[in-house]
mmCIF file of C-alpha atoms in Angstrom:
data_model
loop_
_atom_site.group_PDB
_atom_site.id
_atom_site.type_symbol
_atom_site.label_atom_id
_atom_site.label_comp_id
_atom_site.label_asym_id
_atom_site.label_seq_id
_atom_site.Cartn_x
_atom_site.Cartn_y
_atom_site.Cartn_z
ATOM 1 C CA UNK A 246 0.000 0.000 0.000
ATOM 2 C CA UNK A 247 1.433 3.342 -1.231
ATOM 3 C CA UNK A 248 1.834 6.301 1.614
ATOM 4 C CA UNK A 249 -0.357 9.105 0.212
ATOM 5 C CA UNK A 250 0.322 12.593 1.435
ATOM 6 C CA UNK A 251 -2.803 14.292 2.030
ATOM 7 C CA UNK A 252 -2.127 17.905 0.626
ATOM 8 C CA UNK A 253 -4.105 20.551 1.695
ATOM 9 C CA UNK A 254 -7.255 21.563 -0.483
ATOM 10 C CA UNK A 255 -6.969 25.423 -2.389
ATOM 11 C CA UNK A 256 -9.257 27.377 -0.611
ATOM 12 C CA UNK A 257 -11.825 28.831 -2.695
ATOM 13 C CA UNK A 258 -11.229 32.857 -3.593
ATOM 14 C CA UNK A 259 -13.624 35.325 -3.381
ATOM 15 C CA UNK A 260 -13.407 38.938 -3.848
ATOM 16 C CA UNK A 261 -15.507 41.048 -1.246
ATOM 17 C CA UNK A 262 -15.508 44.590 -2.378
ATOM 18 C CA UNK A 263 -16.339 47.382 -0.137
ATOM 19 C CA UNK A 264 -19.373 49.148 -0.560
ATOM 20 C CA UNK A 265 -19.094 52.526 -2.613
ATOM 21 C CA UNK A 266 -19.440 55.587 0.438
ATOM 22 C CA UNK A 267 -21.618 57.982 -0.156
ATOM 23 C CA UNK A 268 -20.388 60.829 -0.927
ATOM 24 C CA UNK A 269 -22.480 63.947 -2.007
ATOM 25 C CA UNK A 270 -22.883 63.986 -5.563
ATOM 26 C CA UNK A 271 -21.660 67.341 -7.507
ATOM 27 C CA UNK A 272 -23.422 67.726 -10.863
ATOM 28 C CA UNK A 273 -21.009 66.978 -13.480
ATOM 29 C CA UNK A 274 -18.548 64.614 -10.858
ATOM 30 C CA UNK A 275 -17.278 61.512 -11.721
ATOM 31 C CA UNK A 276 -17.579 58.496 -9.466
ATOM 32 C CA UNK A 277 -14.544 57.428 -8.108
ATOM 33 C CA UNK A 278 -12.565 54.638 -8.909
ATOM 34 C CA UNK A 279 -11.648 52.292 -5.822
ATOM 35 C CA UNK A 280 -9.368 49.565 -5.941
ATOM 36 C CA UNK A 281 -9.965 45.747 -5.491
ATOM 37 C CA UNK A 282 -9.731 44.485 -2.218
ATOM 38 C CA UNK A 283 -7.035 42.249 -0.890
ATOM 39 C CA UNK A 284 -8.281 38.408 -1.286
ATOM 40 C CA UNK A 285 -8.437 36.682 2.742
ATOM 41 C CA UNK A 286 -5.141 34.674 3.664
ATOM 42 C CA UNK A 287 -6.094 30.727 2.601
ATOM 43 C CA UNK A 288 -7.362 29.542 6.140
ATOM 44 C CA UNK A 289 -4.243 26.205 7.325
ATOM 45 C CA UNK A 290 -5.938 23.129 7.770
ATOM 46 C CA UNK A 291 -6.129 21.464 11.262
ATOM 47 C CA UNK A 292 -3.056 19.331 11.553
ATOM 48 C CA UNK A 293 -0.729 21.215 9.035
ATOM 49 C CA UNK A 294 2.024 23.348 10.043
ATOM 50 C CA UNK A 295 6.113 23.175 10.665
ATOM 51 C CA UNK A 296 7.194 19.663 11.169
ATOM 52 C CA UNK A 297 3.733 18.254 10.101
ATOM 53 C CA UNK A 298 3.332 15.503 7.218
ATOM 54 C CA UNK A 299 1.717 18.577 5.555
ATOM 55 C CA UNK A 300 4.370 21.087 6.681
ATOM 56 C CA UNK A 301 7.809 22.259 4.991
ATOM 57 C CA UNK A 302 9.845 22.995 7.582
ATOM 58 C CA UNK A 303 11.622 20.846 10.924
ATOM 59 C CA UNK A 304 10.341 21.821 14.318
ATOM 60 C CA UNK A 305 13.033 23.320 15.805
ATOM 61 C CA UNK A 306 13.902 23.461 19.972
ATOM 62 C CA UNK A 307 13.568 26.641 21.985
ATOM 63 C CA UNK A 308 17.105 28.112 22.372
ATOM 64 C CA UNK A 309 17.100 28.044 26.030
ATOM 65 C CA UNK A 310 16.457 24.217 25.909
ATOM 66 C CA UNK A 311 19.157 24.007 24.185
ATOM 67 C CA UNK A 312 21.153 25.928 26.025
ATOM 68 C CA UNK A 313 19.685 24.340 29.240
ATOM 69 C CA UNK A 314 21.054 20.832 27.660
ATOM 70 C CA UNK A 315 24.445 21.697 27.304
ATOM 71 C CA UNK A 316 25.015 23.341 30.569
ATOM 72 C CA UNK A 317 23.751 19.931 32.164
ATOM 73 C CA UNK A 318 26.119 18.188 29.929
ATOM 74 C CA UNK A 319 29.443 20.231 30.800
ATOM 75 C CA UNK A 320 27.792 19.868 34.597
ATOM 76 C CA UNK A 321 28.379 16.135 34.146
ATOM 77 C CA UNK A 322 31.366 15.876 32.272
ATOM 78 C CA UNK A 323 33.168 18.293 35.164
ATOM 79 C CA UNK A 324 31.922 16.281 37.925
ATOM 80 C CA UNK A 325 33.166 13.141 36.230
ATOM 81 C CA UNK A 326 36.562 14.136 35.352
ATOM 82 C CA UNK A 327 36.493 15.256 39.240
ATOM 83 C CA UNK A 328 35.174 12.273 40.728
ATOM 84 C CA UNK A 329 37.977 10.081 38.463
ATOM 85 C CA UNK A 330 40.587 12.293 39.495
ATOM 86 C CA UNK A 331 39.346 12.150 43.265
ATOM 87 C CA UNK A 332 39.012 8.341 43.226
ATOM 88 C CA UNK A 333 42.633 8.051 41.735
ATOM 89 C CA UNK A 334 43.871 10.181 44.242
ATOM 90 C CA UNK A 335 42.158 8.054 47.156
ATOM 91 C CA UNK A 336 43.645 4.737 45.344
ATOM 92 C CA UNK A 337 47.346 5.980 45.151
ATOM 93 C CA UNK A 338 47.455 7.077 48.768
ATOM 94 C CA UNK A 339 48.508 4.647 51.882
ATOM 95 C CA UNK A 340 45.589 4.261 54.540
ATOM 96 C CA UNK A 341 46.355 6.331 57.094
ATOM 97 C CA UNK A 342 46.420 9.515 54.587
ATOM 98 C CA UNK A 343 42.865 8.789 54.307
ATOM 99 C CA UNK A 344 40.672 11.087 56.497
ATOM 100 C CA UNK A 345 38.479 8.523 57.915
ATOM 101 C CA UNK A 346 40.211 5.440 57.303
ATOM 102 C CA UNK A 347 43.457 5.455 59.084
ATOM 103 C CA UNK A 348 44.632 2.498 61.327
ATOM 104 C CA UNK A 349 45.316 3.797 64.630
ATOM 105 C CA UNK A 350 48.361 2.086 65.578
ATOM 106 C CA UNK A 351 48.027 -1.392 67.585
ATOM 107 C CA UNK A 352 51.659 -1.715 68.726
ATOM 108 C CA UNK A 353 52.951 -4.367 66.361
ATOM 109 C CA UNK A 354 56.910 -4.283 65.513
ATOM 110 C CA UNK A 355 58.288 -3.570 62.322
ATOM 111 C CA UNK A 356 59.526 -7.107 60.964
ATOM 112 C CA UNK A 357 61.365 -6.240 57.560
ATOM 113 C CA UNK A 358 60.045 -8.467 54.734
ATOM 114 C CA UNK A 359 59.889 -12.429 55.510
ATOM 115 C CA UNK A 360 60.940 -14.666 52.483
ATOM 116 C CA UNK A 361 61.123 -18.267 52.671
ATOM 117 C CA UNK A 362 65.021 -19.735 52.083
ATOM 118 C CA UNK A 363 66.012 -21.641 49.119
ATOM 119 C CA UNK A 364 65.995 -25.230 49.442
ATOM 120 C CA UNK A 365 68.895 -27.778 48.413
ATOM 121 C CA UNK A 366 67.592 -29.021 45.004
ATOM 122 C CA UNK A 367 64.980 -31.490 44.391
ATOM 123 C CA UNK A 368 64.119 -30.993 48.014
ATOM 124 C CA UNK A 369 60.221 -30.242 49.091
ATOM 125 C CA UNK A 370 58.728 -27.966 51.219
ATOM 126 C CA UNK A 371 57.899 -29.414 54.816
ATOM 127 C CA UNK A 372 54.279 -30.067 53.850
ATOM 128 C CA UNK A 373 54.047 -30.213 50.204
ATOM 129 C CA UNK A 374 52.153 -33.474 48.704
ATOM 130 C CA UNK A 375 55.857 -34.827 48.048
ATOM 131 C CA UNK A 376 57.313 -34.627 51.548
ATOM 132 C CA UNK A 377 55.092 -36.947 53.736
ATOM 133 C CA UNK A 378 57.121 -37.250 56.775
ATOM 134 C CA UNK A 379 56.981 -33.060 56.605
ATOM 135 C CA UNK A 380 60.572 -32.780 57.116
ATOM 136 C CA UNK A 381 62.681 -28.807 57.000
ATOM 137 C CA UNK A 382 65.173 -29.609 54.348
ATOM 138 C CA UNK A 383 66.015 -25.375 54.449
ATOM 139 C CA UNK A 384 68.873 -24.136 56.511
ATOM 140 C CA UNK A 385 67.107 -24.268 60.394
ATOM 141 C CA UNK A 386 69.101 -20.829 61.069
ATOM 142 C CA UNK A 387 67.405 -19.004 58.107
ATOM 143 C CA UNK A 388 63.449 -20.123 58.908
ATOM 144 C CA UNK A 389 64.236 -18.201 62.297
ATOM 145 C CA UNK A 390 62.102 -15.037 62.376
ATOM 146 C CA UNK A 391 64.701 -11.734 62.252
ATOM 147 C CA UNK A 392 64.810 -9.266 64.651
ATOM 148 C CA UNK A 393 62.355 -6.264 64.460
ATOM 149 C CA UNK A 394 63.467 -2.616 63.577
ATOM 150 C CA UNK A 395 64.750 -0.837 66.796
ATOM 151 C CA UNK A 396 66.193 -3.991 68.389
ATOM 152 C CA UNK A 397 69.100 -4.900 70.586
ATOM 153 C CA UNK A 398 70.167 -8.255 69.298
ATOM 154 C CA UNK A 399 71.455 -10.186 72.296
ATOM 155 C CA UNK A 400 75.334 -11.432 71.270
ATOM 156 C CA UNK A 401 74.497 -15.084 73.025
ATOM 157 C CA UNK A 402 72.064 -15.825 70.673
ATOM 158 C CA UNK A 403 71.691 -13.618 67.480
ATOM 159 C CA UNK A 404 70.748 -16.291 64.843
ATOM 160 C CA UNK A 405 73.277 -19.074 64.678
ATOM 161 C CA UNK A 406 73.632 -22.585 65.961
ATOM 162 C CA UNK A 407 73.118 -22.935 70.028
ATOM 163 C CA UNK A 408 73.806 -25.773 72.662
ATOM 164 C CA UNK A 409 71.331 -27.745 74.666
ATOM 165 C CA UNK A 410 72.079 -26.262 77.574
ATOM 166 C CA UNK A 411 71.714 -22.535 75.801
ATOM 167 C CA UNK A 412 68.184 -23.908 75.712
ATOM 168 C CA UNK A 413 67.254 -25.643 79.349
ATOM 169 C CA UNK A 414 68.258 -22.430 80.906
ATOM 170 C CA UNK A 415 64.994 -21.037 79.686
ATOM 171 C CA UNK A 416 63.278 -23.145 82.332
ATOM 172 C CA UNK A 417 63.033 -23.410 85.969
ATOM 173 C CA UNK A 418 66.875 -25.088 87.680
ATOM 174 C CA UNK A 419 65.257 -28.093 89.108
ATOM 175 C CA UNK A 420 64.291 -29.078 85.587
ATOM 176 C CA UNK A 421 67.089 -28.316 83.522
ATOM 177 C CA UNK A 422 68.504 -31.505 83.819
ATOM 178 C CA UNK A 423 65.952 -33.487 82.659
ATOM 179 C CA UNK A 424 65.857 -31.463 79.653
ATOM 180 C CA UNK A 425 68.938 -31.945 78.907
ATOM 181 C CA UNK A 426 68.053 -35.880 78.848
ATOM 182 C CA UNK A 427 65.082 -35.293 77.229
ATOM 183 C CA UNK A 428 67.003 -33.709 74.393
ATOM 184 C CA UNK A 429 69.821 -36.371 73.894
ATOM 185 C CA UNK A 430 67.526 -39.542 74.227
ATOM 186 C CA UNK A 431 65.410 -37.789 70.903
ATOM 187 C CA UNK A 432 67.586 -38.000 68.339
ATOM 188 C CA UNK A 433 68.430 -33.762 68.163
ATOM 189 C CA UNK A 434 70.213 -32.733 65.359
ATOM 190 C CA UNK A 435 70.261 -28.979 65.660
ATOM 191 C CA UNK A 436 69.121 -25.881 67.931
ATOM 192 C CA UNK A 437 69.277 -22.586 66.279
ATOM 193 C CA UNK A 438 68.390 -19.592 68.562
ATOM 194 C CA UNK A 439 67.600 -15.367 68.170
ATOM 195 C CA UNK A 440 67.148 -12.826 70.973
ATOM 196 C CA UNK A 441 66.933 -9.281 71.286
ATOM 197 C CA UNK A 442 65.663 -6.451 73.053
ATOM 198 C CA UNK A 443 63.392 -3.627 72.628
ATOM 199 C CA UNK A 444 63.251 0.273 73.814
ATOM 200 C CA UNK A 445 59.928 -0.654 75.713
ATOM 201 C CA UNK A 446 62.374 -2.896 78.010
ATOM 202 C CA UNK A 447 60.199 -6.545 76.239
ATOM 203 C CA UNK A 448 63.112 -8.960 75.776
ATOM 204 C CA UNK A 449 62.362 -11.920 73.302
ATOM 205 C CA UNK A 450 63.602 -15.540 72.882
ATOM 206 C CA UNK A 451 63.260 -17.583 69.916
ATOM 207 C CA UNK A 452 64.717 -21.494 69.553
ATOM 208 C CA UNK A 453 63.929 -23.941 66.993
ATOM 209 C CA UNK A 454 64.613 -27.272 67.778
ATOM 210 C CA UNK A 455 64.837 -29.925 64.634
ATOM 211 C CA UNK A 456 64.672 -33.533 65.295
ATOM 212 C CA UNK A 457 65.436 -36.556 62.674
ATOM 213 C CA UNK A 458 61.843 -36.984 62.325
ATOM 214 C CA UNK A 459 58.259 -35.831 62.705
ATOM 215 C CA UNK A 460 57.780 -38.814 65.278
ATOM 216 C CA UNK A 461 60.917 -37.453 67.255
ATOM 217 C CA UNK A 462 59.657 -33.507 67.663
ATOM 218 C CA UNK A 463 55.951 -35.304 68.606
ATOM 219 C CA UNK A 464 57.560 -37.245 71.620
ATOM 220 C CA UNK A 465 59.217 -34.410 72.963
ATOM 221 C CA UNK A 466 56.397 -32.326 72.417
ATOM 222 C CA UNK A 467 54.371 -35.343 75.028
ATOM 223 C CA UNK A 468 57.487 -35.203 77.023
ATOM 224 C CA UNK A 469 57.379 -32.060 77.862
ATOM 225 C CA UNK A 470 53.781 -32.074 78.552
ATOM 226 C CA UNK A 471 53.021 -29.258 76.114
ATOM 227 C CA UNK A 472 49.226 -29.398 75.106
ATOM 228 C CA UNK A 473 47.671 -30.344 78.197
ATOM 229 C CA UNK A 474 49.040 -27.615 80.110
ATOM 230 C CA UNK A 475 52.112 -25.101 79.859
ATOM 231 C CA UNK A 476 54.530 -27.955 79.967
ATOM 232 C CA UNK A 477 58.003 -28.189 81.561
ATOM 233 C CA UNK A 478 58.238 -24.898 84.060
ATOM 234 C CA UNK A 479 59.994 -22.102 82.402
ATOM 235 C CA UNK A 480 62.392 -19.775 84.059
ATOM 236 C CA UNK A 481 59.147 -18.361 86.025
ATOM 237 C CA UNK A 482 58.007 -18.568 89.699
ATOM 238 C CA UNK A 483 54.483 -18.931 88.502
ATOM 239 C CA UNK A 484 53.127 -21.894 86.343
ATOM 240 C CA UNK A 485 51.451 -20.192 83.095
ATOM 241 C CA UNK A 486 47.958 -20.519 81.939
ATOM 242 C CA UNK A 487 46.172 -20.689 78.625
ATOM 243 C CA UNK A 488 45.853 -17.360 76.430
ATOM 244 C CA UNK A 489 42.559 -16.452 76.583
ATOM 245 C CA UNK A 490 43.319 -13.925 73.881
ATOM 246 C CA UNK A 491 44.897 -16.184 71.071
ATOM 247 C CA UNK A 492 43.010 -16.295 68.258
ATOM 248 C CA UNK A 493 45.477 -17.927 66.071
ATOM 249 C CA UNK A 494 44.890 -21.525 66.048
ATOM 250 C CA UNK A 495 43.673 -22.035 63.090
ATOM 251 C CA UNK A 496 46.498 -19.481 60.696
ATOM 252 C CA UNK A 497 48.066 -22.546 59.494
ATOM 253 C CA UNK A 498 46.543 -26.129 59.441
ATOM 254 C CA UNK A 499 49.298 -27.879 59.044
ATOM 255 C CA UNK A 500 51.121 -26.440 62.445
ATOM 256 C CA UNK A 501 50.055 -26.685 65.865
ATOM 257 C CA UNK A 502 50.379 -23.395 68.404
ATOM 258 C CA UNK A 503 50.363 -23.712 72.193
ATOM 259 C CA UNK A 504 49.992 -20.042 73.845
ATOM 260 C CA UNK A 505 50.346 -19.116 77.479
ATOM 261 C CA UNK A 506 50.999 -16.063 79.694
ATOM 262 C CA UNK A 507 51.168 -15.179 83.239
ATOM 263 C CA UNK A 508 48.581 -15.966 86.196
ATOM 264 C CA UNK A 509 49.066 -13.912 88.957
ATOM 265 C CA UNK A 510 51.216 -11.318 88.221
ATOM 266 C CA UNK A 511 53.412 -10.240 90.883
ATOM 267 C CA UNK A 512 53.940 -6.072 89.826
ATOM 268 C CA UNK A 513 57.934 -7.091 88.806
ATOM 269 C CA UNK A 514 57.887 -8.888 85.649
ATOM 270 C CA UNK A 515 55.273 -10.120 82.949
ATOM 271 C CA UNK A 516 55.708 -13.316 80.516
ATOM 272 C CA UNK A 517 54.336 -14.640 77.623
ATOM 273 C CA UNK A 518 55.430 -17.803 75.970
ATOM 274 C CA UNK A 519 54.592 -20.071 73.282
ATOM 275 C CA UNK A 520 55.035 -23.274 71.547
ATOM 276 C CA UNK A 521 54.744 -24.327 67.790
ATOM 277 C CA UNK A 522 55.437 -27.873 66.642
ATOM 278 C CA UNK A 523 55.565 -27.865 62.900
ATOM 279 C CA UNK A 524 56.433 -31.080 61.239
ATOM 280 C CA UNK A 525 59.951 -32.397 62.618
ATOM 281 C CA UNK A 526 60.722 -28.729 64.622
ATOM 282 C CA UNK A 527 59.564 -27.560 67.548
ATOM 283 C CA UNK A 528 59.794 -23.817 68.410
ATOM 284 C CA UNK A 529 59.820 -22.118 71.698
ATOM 285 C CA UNK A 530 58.700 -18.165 71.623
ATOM 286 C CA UNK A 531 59.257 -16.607 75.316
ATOM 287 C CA UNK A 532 58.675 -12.777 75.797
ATOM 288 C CA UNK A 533 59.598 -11.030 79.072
ATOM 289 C CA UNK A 534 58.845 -7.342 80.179
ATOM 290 C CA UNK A 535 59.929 -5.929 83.865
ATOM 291 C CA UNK A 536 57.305 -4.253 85.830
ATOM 292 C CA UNK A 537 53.641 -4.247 86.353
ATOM 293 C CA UNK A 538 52.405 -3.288 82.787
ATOM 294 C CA UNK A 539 51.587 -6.719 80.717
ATOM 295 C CA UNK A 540 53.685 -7.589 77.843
ATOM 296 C CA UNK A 541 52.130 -6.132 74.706
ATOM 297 C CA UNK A 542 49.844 -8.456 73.553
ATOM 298 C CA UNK A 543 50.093 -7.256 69.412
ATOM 299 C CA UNK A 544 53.848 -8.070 69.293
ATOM 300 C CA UNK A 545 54.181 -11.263 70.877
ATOM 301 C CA UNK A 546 51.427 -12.354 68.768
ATOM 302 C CA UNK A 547 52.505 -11.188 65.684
ATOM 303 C CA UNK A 548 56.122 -12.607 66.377
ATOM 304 C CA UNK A 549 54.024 -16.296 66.910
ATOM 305 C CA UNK A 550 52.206 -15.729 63.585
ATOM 306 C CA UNK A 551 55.052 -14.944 61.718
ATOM 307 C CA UNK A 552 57.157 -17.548 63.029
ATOM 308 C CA UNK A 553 54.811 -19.785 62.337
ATOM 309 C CA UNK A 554 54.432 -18.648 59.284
ATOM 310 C CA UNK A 555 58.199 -19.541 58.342
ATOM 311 C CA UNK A 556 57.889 -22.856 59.237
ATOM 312 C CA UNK A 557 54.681 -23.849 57.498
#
């Protein structure tokens, strides 16, 4: 079916002439001559006009809407290139720039950067699908955890190899010596040891104690009855108790954390200690503080996590 355009019909023309005035006739005048009136403009149909089928020209906008619409438009276009700008800004700054989101500061130590040592080759990691009996194949002295910034590393024990007896003294005289058993009937093969101090007067102790096998560092875990309780007295005249506030338990499956600190504390000193067994090493994590105030919680747990973190 063929569009038709409906055009408008020609109105019909009709000339309407004025009546003649009357004017007073003169004898001998002439009538005067008038001229023909102007036809009426054609009357539009309904529906015809600018941008109608019957019309011949566009409809065109109102200037101020279009000036309206592009005043929104450079509206938008600023507040986009200033919310990009502003979100880039946020996104390159640390989090404690940020008004609003800044960490207030917990305590923790600054550790530098941990990195797992190399390992002779063809070796596995402790508890890779390969390595079932989960043995440390990595130098023991360089899965210790380093010294934090502003430490005083103690010269006994600043990251090397250390002797059996190095590590009894850590516990209460009338036990050392069965320690020292302990450790020679369960097949040892190395102690490596790091301690320092900090400005806030916390000294910290860190041995890790590697067996010939999984089975080995187990027994001497039972030996020492570490799990039930806080084990074999440290260098304390109060027996430990349970951390209430570790949460850590569960950081690495594959490890297993024992966390204690002081009962009754007696105004002088503070302790915290811990125990990790992780495959064929066991690790002992003691932190000590003079007077009344507790040792900082953060730290010591952060040291745990991280240690524990080198040898999972």
């Amino acid at each position: 079916m063929t569009e038709q355009t409906v055009t408008p019909a020609e109105p019909e023309r009709t000339a309407v002439l004025p009546e003649p005035t009357e004017a007073p006739a003169s004898p001998g005048a002439a009538a005067p001559v008038l001229p023909p009136a102007a036809p009426p403009m054609p009357q539009q149909p309904a529906g015809a006009g600018p941008g109608s089928p019957g019309g011949t020209e566009p409809v065109r906008p109102p200037r101020r809407v279009l000036r309206a619409v592009a005043r929104w438009t450079a509206a938008v276009l600023v507040l986009g290139s200033l919310g990009t700008g502003t979100a880039f800004g946020i996104a390159s700054m640390e989090r404690t720039d940020v008004p609003g989101l800044a960490t207030e500061y917990d305590g923790r130590w600054e550790y530098p950067a941990l990195t797992l040592p190399a390992l002779p080759s063809g070796s596995p990691r402790p508890f890779s699908p390969g390595n079932t009996a989960q043995i440390h194949h990595a130098d023991l002295r360089e899965l210790l955890i380093p010294a934090p910034a502003g430490a005083t590393v103690d010269s006994r024990i600043e990251g090397g190899w250390t002797t059996p007896e190095q590590f009894a003294s850590e516990y209460r005289k009338d036990g050392r010596e069965r320690i020292g058993g302990l450790l020679a009937d369960s097949a040892l093969r190395h102690i490596a040891a790091r301690g320092w101090s900090m400005p806030d007067g916390t000294t910290s102790r860190v041995y890790l104690l590697r067996f010939n096998s999984t089975a080995y560092a187990e027994g001497f875990r039972d030996d020492m009855y570490i799990g039930g309780g806080p084990g074999q007295a440290l260098d304390w005249k109060e027996d430990l108790v349970f951390d209430e506030g570790w949460e850590g338990s569960d950081k690495d499956p594959d490890t297993a954390t024992f966390v204690f600190t002081d009962a009754q504390p007696d105004g002088k000193e503070r302790i915290r200690a811990a125990y990790v067994q992780a495959g064929d090493t066991v690790a002992l994590i003691v932190h000590k503080q003079k007077g009344s105030k507790p040792v900082p919680e953060v730290p010591f747990h952060q040291t745990l996590i991280l240690q524990n973190q080198l040898l999972g």
